[in-house]
Amino acid sequence: MNRQELVHSIREKQSYLCIGLDTDLHRIPRHLHTHADPVFAFNKAIIDATKDLCVSYKINTAFYECMGIRGWESLQRTIEYIPEGIFTIADAKRGDIGNTATQYAKTFFDTYNFDSVTVAPYMGQDSVTPFLAFTDKWAIMLGLTSNEGSKDFQLQRMEDGEYLYEKVLKTGAGWGTPDNLMFVVGATQTEQIARIRALVPDHFFLVPGVGAQGGDLAEISKRGMNKDCGLLVNVSRGIIYAGNGEDFAADARTAALQYQSEMASLLSSIAPAPAVGV
Amino acid sequence: MNRQELVHSIREKQSYLCIGLDTDLHRIPRHLHTHADPVFAFNKAIIDATKDLCVSYKINTAFYECMGIRGWESLQRTIEYIPEGIFTIADAKRGDIGNTATQYAKTFFDTYNFDSVTVAPYMGQDSVTPFLAFTDKWAIMLGLTSNEGSKDFQLQRMEDGEYLYEKVLKTGAGWGTPDNLMFVVGATQTEQIARIRALVPDHFFLVPGVGAQGGDLAEISKRGMNKDCGLLVNVSRGIIYAGNGEDFAADARTAALQYQSEMASLLSSIAPAPAVGV
């Protein structure tokens, strides 16, 4: 999916919601365990119930990998089930030297046909650029993450006084373009978000951390939106585990609808018309 | 495997060689393609031919992941085939927030029974500590890597004048112990290795970059060894692709034997007796 299609989808659905399919076999409703593939049965119901409210699904690969081959089968069924026109993210946070990074890019773009994959910046340029060589595919590079550990290195200062994460964003922005590179910016980092938007005005941000991790949707949107919206705000547990009974999918829809409604309102109040606003 | 067992194995085999099973379906000998699982057939022959010469096998997960479910089946057969007493490394470079990191730790330690997994430091403490909670299992954290991109961030200076990678090593060393934490230090970084050894005197280093990437075994050993040896030097392409005919495994053995012989000599000339020397 290219940038124009993504922006169009945000405008059409009045939503920049990404739903995180962090599906844990131990947390899904009990009645699904009779299915041959309970994780896929869960995801299928969530997708059916929310696909008109979100513009993206993010699959956290760890939750599938930990089940071994069975987990990869669930992942494959899920990615194949997600409708055309919805932006798909492999949240895999890969990063390795060039020839290995190429293998990872092939994995997620060719073998599984994701639109994008999250990548880690620590190993530098040759660990990221292989992901930028595919048409209409995206690398989503870690910038400033939502977790406590972001203080350990990302928020440490370099010799010129800027934070490490700022160097990462500025350097990374030179490797790709706003058409093939996004950045992960945690929703808990409200103090930093305006500064980050000033640094990289045109790139999309994938924003995790709203919901279970405590990030504030309105704050992050006011400070982080650009003329194309420029945000994909991810909610995982707050939507997919909104309910735990027979009607879990309806509960997930209710939770997703709340986010989408707030997003529609934020889009019209913040974004400069006519790019996304009306 | 615990540290004592690893050090014992190095002493017994007079080797600190790790063989990297970066097995690429497109690079293995043609005659193996008649096998139901050519990648496993290749790995099995390599393991049979080299298991007395190395103390560790490192599986670069990217090369398996890119083949989808079939690749994970090859990976599983391979890890199950590696004999007891050989230290196994999942070179997966995972790194994510706490609850996701826990899933990755379960993946490699429980689902696949690896002894260790490589982890990326960018997301900080809560992305690494879940890997340190398993008995006789190890996290191998990226320190200073062997690739060109290590200059982009790892070799940038922080406000106190130290390199980012030094902060990563010092901070990371506080999260684990020399009994459950190793660091990746690239063999191409000969200028830095003595400095790194001074910073973390007791930890094992996983050293990639000898062979195809140009690292010098003698240099890195002289500067990086400690009283327990403290090094696992990885060679991948230089051993597994030493030959490409019917007798590829014999060629791999010849290449591995050269490394092991040099290592035996380096162990006796460098390491202080009696820990590893004689």
XYZ file of C-alpha atoms in Angstrom:
556
model
C 0.000 0.000 0.000
C 1.346 3.425 -0.872
C 1.074 6.648 1.093
C -1.714 8.097 -1.030
C -3.865 5.012 -0.482
C -3.209 5.111 3.264
C -4.134 8.801 3.532
C -7.250 8.170 1.436
C -8.254 5.338 3.761
C -7.835 7.565 6.834
C -10.031 10.226 5.230
C -12.695 7.751 4.154
C -12.946 5.945 7.471
C -12.317 9.046 9.601
C -9.963 6.884 11.570
C -6.253 6.449 12.132
C -6.757 3.467 14.362
C -4.433 0.481 14.175
C -5.617 -2.602 16.040
C -2.876 -4.740 17.518
C -3.505 -8.455 17.219
C -1.327 -9.428 20.213
C -3.346 -12.586 20.500
C -2.396 -14.714 23.486
C -3.832 -18.238 23.542
C -4.172 -17.943 27.331
C -6.261 -14.778 27.202
C -8.848 -15.564 24.546
C -12.370 -16.685 25.503
C -12.624 -20.307 26.569
C -15.284 -21.281 24.039
C -12.818 -20.649 21.188
C -10.554 -23.443 22.365
C -12.743 -25.987 20.606
C -11.639 -24.514 17.243
C -8.804 -26.208 15.351
C -6.980 -22.852 15.328
C -8.302 -20.833 18.273
C -5.950 -17.897 17.678
C -7.148 -17.495 14.091
C -10.785 -17.962 15.154
C -10.279 -15.110 17.624
C -8.542 -12.862 15.085
C -11.153 -13.576 12.422
C -13.961 -12.514 14.764
C -12.057 -9.359 15.795
C -11.343 -8.458 12.157
C -14.971 -9.041 11.113
C -16.145 -6.820 13.947
C -13.698 -3.937 13.493
C -12.529 -3.760 9.864
C -14.670 -0.719 9.039
C -13.335 1.205 12.054
C -9.588 0.845 11.661
C -7.155 1.540 8.837
C -4.500 -0.921 9.985
C -3.883 -4.194 11.801
C -0.599 -4.826 13.554
C 0.488 -8.387 14.192
C 2.925 -8.700 17.069
C 4.907 -11.679 15.826
C 6.163 -12.698 19.292
C 2.715 -13.912 20.281
C 2.685 -16.252 17.286
C 6.341 -17.318 17.313
C 6.045 -18.582 20.888
C 3.622 -21.270 19.708
C 6.106 -22.639 17.211
C 4.938 -23.795 13.800
C 1.293 -23.732 14.878
C 1.704 -20.053 15.664
C 3.107 -19.255 12.238
C 0.133 -21.053 10.709
C -2.213 -18.819 12.719
C -0.225 -15.774 11.606
C -0.417 -16.791 7.964
C -4.176 -17.400 8.112
C -4.629 -14.032 9.819
C -2.608 -11.986 7.345
C -4.424 -13.689 4.461
C -7.791 -12.902 6.047
C -7.197 -9.162 6.493
C -9.161 -7.402 3.704
C -7.466 -5.546 0.852
C -7.111 -1.859 1.549
C -6.158 -2.232 5.219
C -2.527 -1.454 6.019
C -0.780 -4.439 7.608
C 2.139 -4.215 10.015
C 4.438 -7.053 11.066
C 5.542 -5.843 14.475
C 8.707 -7.902 14.500
C 11.371 -5.292 15.363
C 14.012 -6.977 13.241
C 17.532 -5.632 12.798
C 20.675 -7.356 11.547
C 23.546 -6.917 9.068
C 22.755 -6.401 5.390
C 22.509 -9.944 4.011
C 20.418 -11.026 7.015
C 18.205 -7.930 6.889
C 17.461 -8.822 3.264
C 16.231 -12.245 4.405
C 13.948 -10.594 6.980
C 12.582 -8.184 4.372
C 11.804 -11.129 2.077
C 10.148 -12.918 4.998
C 7.623 -10.232 5.761
C 7.140 -8.639 2.315
C 7.307 -11.686 0.026
C 6.565 -14.767 2.123
C 3.758 -13.170 4.182
C 2.871 -10.105 2.058
C 2.764 -7.545 4.891
C 2.740 -3.869 3.890
C 5.293 -2.995 6.541
C 7.599 -4.292 9.244
C 8.998 -2.651 12.368
C 12.798 -2.480 12.472
C 15.351 -1.683 15.186
C 17.948 1.015 14.485
C 20.895 -0.010 16.693
C 22.890 -1.695 13.897
C 22.621 1.302 11.573
C 22.031 1.940 7.901
C 22.772 -1.430 6.322
C 20.338 -3.056 8.759
C 17.474 -0.803 7.607
C 17.936 -0.038 3.900
C 17.149 -3.596 2.679
C 13.585 -3.002 3.900
C 13.321 0.157 1.766
C 13.982 -1.550 -1.556
C 10.465 -2.968 -2.066
C 7.762 -1.066 -4.005
C 4.841 0.110 -1.842
C 6.339 -1.568 1.252
C 7.436 0.226 4.396
C 9.994 0.028 7.165
C 8.770 1.388 10.503
C 11.876 2.247 12.501
C 11.949 2.520 16.283
C 12.347 6.142 17.319
C 11.178 6.807 20.864
C 9.322 3.870 22.358
C 6.557 3.839 24.956
C 8.205 1.677 27.602
C 10.103 2.487 30.791
C 13.343 1.257 29.188
C 13.242 4.115 26.662
C 15.063 6.130 29.357
C 18.070 3.792 29.326
C 19.460 4.758 25.920
C 16.913 6.587 23.724
C 16.592 9.463 26.200
C 20.312 9.733 26.892
C 22.079 12.758 25.483
C 24.744 12.685 22.792
C 27.826 14.906 22.803
C 26.029 17.646 20.862
C 23.250 17.741 23.450
C 20.546 15.997 21.447
C 18.927 12.800 22.599
C 19.946 9.513 21.008
C 16.405 9.082 19.671
C 16.694 12.454 17.897
C 19.880 11.357 16.196
C 18.153 8.122 15.214
C 15.180 9.965 13.697
C 17.286 12.507 11.833
C 19.782 9.951 10.551
C 17.085 7.417 9.674
C 15.054 10.033 7.787
C 18.013 10.331 5.406
C 17.862 6.636 4.541
C 14.280 6.580 3.299
C 11.456 8.931 2.396
C 8.031 9.695 3.870
C 6.778 7.242 1.232
C 8.617 4.169 2.523
C 9.665 4.936 6.087
C 7.676 5.545 9.277
C 8.827 5.890 12.874
C 7.613 4.334 16.101
C 6.822 7.058 18.630
C 5.304 5.918 21.916
C 2.053 7.535 23.043
C 3.442 7.869 26.570
C 6.050 10.335 25.278
C 3.742 13.374 25.190
C 6.505 15.751 26.282
C 8.601 14.828 23.266
C 6.028 14.470 20.509
C 5.906 18.090 19.295
C 9.697 18.135 19.114
C 9.639 14.881 17.152
C 7.045 16.218 14.704
C 9.233 19.274 14.127
C 12.217 17.025 13.398
C 10.409 14.815 10.873
C 7.397 16.837 9.685
C 6.272 14.582 6.851
C 6.699 11.014 8.092
C 3.949 8.842 9.471
C 4.341 7.748 13.097
C 3.172 4.420 14.421
C 2.052 5.274 17.946
C 1.731 2.391 20.410
C 1.003 2.851 24.105
C -2.581 4.182 24.097
C -4.822 2.137 26.389
C -3.100 -0.438 28.626
C 0.142 1.558 28.652
C -1.598 4.837 29.560
C -0.973 7.093 26.549
C -3.456 9.910 25.892
C -5.017 9.870 22.410
C -6.089 13.536 22.335
C -2.731 14.821 23.585
C -0.696 12.743 21.193
C -2.957 13.662 18.274
C -2.885 17.419 18.974
C 0.875 17.437 19.157
C 1.716 14.837 16.537
C -0.676 15.208 13.608
C 0.432 16.667 10.289
C -1.485 17.683 7.166
C -1.915 14.063 6.085
C -2.811 13.013 9.641
C 0.570 11.311 9.821
C -0.397 9.045 12.699
C -1.364 5.417 13.080
C -2.379 5.001 16.701
C -2.237 1.427 17.869
C -4.435 -0.103 20.540
C -4.032 -3.783 21.305
C -5.258 -5.092 24.663
C -7.740 -2.208 25.140
C -9.697 -3.434 22.124
C -9.098 -7.134 21.590
C -9.605 -7.984 25.276
C -12.430 -5.490 25.889
C -14.653 -8.483 26.623
C -13.969 -12.085 27.477
C -17.293 -13.840 26.904
C -19.246 -15.231 23.963
C -19.746 -11.668 22.699
C -16.088 -10.629 22.901
C -16.123 -9.431 19.285
C -19.055 -7.095 19.921
C -17.204 -5.728 22.972
C -14.118 -5.210 20.825
C -16.252 -3.331 18.291
C -17.663 -1.082 21.010
C -14.147 -0.257 22.217
C -12.886 0.319 18.661
C -15.881 2.535 17.905
C -15.046 4.764 20.880
C -11.542 5.251 19.558
C -12.760 5.823 16.001
C -15.324 8.411 17.145
C -12.709 10.306 19.119
C -10.378 10.132 16.107
C -13.060 11.479 13.748
C -13.534 14.395 16.085
C -9.790 14.997 16.436
C -9.316 14.814 12.667
C -11.900 17.526 12.036
C -10.739 19.762 14.867
C -6.988 19.507 14.338
C -6.074 18.586 10.793
C -5.922 21.449 8.325
C -8.727 21.050 5.775
C -9.047 19.758 3.174
C -6.258 17.180 3.412
C -7.971 14.977 5.986
C -10.368 17.205 7.850
C -13.840 17.001 6.385
C 23.998 -24.869 29.615
C 25.757 -23.016 32.420
C 29.042 -21.133 32.333
C 31.057 -23.890 33.978
C 29.922 -26.409 31.374
C 30.738 -24.012 28.556
C 34.233 -23.308 29.889
C 34.788 -27.043 30.385
C 33.764 -27.710 26.795
C 36.189 -25.055 25.492
C 38.992 -26.658 27.507
C 38.149 -30.178 26.373
C 37.826 -29.362 22.693
C 40.575 -26.727 22.658
C 38.159 -24.649 20.667
C 35.998 -21.579 21.057
C 34.552 -21.941 17.606
C 30.885 -21.246 16.961
C 29.622 -22.350 13.563
C 26.878 -20.215 12.094
C 24.181 -22.166 10.316
C 23.102 -19.313 8.018
C 21.764 -21.890 5.627
C 20.438 -20.430 2.399
C 18.440 -22.771 0.191
C 19.938 -21.067 -2.866
C 23.531 -21.679 -1.794
C 23.518 -25.326 -0.744
C 24.793 -28.043 -3.104
C 22.378 -29.009 -5.848
C 22.277 -32.700 -5.007
C 20.627 -31.927 -1.655
C 17.549 -30.549 -3.347
C 16.197 -34.074 -3.793
C 15.778 -34.314 0.009
C 12.386 -33.603 1.534
C 14.044 -30.982 3.743
C 17.221 -29.846 1.933
C 18.122 -27.243 4.570
C 18.043 -29.808 7.357
C 19.926 -32.339 5.209
C 22.643 -29.715 4.737
C 22.748 -28.770 8.431
C 22.834 -32.429 9.514
C 25.834 -33.119 7.306
C 27.614 -29.985 8.564
C 26.894 -30.894 12.198
C 28.065 -34.497 11.719
C 31.295 -33.250 10.140
C 32.129 -30.504 12.656
C 30.593 -31.296 16.049
C 33.924 -32.330 17.628
C 35.607 -29.101 16.474
C 33.199 -26.448 17.718
C 31.623 -25.657 21.071
C 28.595 -23.861 19.684
C 26.183 -23.639 16.758
C 24.446 -20.388 15.958
C 21.234 -20.467 13.990
C 20.492 -17.215 12.170
C 16.710 -17.317 12.303
C 16.247 -14.964 9.313
C 17.410 -17.658 6.905
C 14.691 -19.983 8.202
C 11.915 -17.434 8.705
C 12.101 -16.360 5.069
C 10.943 -19.818 3.994
C 7.783 -19.559 6.080
C 6.501 -22.587 7.962
C 8.812 -24.929 6.065
C 11.744 -22.910 7.364
C 10.629 -23.202 10.968
C 10.344 -26.958 10.474
C 13.959 -27.035 9.259
C 14.978 -24.921 12.244
C 13.220 -27.247 14.672
C 14.800 -30.370 13.157
C 18.200 -28.698 13.296
C 18.030 -27.584 16.929
C 16.813 -31.059 17.932
C 19.696 -32.668 16.049
C 22.478 -30.656 17.693
C 24.111 -32.960 20.268
C 23.859 -32.368 24.023
C 26.786 -30.420 25.369
C 27.043 -27.987 22.456
C 25.966 -24.434 23.230
C 23.112 -23.322 20.968
C 22.443 -19.739 19.952
C 19.269 -18.406 18.347
C 20.619 -15.409 16.469
C 17.297 -13.609 16.350
C 18.198 -10.142 17.722
C 14.832 -9.696 19.371
C 13.912 -6.642 21.424
C 10.491 -5.381 22.508
C 8.583 -4.173 25.576
C 8.340 -6.420 28.631
C 5.261 -8.547 27.924
C 6.394 -9.124 24.327
C 9.990 -9.849 25.327
C 8.637 -12.539 27.636
C 6.914 -14.168 24.656
C 10.183 -14.112 22.704
C 12.064 -15.652 25.633
C 9.475 -18.433 25.822
C 9.789 -18.942 22.062
C 13.505 -19.619 22.054
C 14.021 -21.138 25.513
C 10.839 -23.215 25.932
C 9.402 -23.856 22.471
C 12.774 -24.511 20.782
C 15.071 -25.181 23.767
C 17.966 -22.956 22.684
C 20.608 -22.159 25.306
C 20.720 -18.512 24.319
C 19.233 -15.813 22.138
C 20.700 -12.578 20.786
C 18.833 -9.439 21.887
C 18.879 -5.806 20.781
C 19.432 -3.107 23.434
C 17.681 -0.047 21.973
C 14.472 -0.440 24.012
C 16.310 -0.748 27.328
C 16.085 -2.801 30.481
C 12.554 -4.187 30.322
C 13.267 -5.489 26.812
C 16.246 -7.536 28.049
C 15.529 -8.732 31.601
C 12.779 -11.208 30.610
C 15.525 -13.234 28.872
C 17.548 -13.382 32.113
C 14.874 -15.098 34.180
C 15.482 -18.640 32.882
C 17.861 -21.064 34.611
C 20.989 -21.914 32.591
C 19.754 -19.793 29.666
C 21.497 -16.726 28.284
C 20.786 -13.405 26.664
C 23.474 -12.246 24.236
C 23.082 -8.487 23.925
C 24.353 -6.467 20.982
C 27.334 -4.358 22.038
C 29.506 -3.303 19.124
C 28.599 -5.068 15.906
C 30.806 -6.001 12.952
C 28.960 -4.149 10.188
C 29.506 -0.790 8.532
C 26.343 0.560 10.172
C 27.935 0.257 13.633
C 29.334 3.742 12.943
C 25.875 5.295 12.682
C 24.919 5.053 16.351
C 27.083 2.588 18.315
C 30.261 4.574 17.603
C 28.683 7.971 18.259
C 29.731 9.760 21.432
C 27.463 10.507 24.360
C 27.581 13.749 26.339
C 30.165 12.328 28.769
C 32.471 11.430 25.880
C 31.968 7.694 25.891
C 30.618 5.840 22.888
C 26.997 4.692 22.863
C 28.166 1.073 22.731
C 30.178 1.617 25.933
C 27.107 2.923 27.727
C 25.177 -0.077 26.409
C 27.798 -2.535 27.705
C 28.135 -0.880 31.119
C 24.409 -0.434 31.614
C 23.581 -3.902 30.302
C 26.190 -5.524 32.553
C 24.166 -4.255 35.501
C 21.054 -6.110 34.348
C 22.563 -9.573 34.299
C 25.665 -11.436 35.384
C 28.530 -13.161 33.562
C 26.480 -16.328 34.158
C 23.441 -15.321 32.116
C 24.527 -12.451 29.878
C 27.002 -12.251 26.989
C 27.700 -9.440 24.537
C 28.058 -9.361 20.762
C 31.383 -7.787 19.813
C 32.244 -7.771 16.113
C 35.600 -9.219 15.047
C 36.133 -6.260 12.720
C 36.333 -3.945 15.763
C 39.942 -4.754 16.666
C 40.663 -1.175 17.742
C 37.934 -1.317 20.372
C 38.228 -4.858 21.700
C 40.819 -4.248 24.458
C 38.777 -1.318 25.724
C 35.664 -3.484 25.696
C 37.390 -6.274 27.616
C 38.467 -3.750 30.237
C 34.879 -2.528 30.589
C 33.359 -5.992 31.047
C 36.224 -8.251 32.132
C 34.213 -11.346 33.029
C 31.522 -11.668 30.374
C 31.670 -13.939 27.383
C 31.644 -12.236 23.970
C 30.023 -13.686 20.901
C 32.324 -12.543 18.106
C 30.924 -12.587 14.567
C 32.750 -11.200 11.556
C 35.728 -13.575 11.184
C 35.964 -14.941 7.642
C 33.655 -13.395 5.046
C 33.504 -10.087 6.931
C 37.283 -9.876 7.328
C 37.873 -10.050 11.091
C 41.273 -11.342 12.295
C 41.051 -14.313 14.673
C 44.498 -13.899 16.254
C 44.090 -10.156 16.841
C 40.659 -10.451 18.348
C 41.759 -13.362 20.550
C 44.883 -11.644 21.859
C 42.956 -8.551 22.801
C 39.680 -10.096 23.900
C 40.402 -13.298 25.790
C 39.990 -13.541 29.572
C 40.921 -16.266 32.072
C 37.955 -18.415 31.032
C 38.653 -17.765 27.354
C 35.539 -15.586 27.324
C 35.093 -15.747 23.576
C 32.844 -17.600 21.189
C 34.109 -16.782 17.719
C 31.541 -17.340 15.027
C 32.275 -18.311 11.454
C 29.363 -18.903 9.121
C 29.946 -18.700 5.358
C 33.687 -19.405 5.694
C 32.895 -22.891 6.991
C 29.486 -23.988 5.756
C 30.146 -22.872 2.179
C 33.820 -23.922 2.084
C 32.841 -26.389 -0.626
C 29.873 -26.715 -2.895
C 30.097 -30.241 -4.275
C 29.191 -33.739 -3.113
C 31.902 -33.521 -0.461
C 30.820 -30.142 0.944
C 30.762 -31.524 4.493
C 34.369 -32.703 4.272
C 35.335 -29.254 2.989
C 33.480 -27.670 5.905
C 35.367 -29.949 8.295
C 38.694 -28.938 6.760
C 37.824 -25.250 7.200
C 36.582 -25.792 10.757
C 39.725 -27.763 11.603
C 41.898 -24.841 10.515
C 40.033 -22.526 12.853
C 40.105 -25.053 15.704
C 43.858 -25.604 15.304
C 44.529 -21.889 15.383
C 42.286 -21.590 18.429
C 44.101 -24.394 20.267
C 47.339 -22.586 19.644
C 45.913 -19.232 20.740
C 44.426 -20.775 23.872
C 47.764 -22.178 24.981
C 49.750 -19.048 24.106
C 47.383 -16.429 25.510
C 45.151 -17.777 28.225
C 46.665 -17.880 31.705
C 47.098 -21.527 32.777
C 45.499 -23.536 34.220
C 42.007 -22.171 33.546
C 41.954 -23.000 29.854
C 45.561 -23.164 28.789
C 46.844 -26.699 28.798
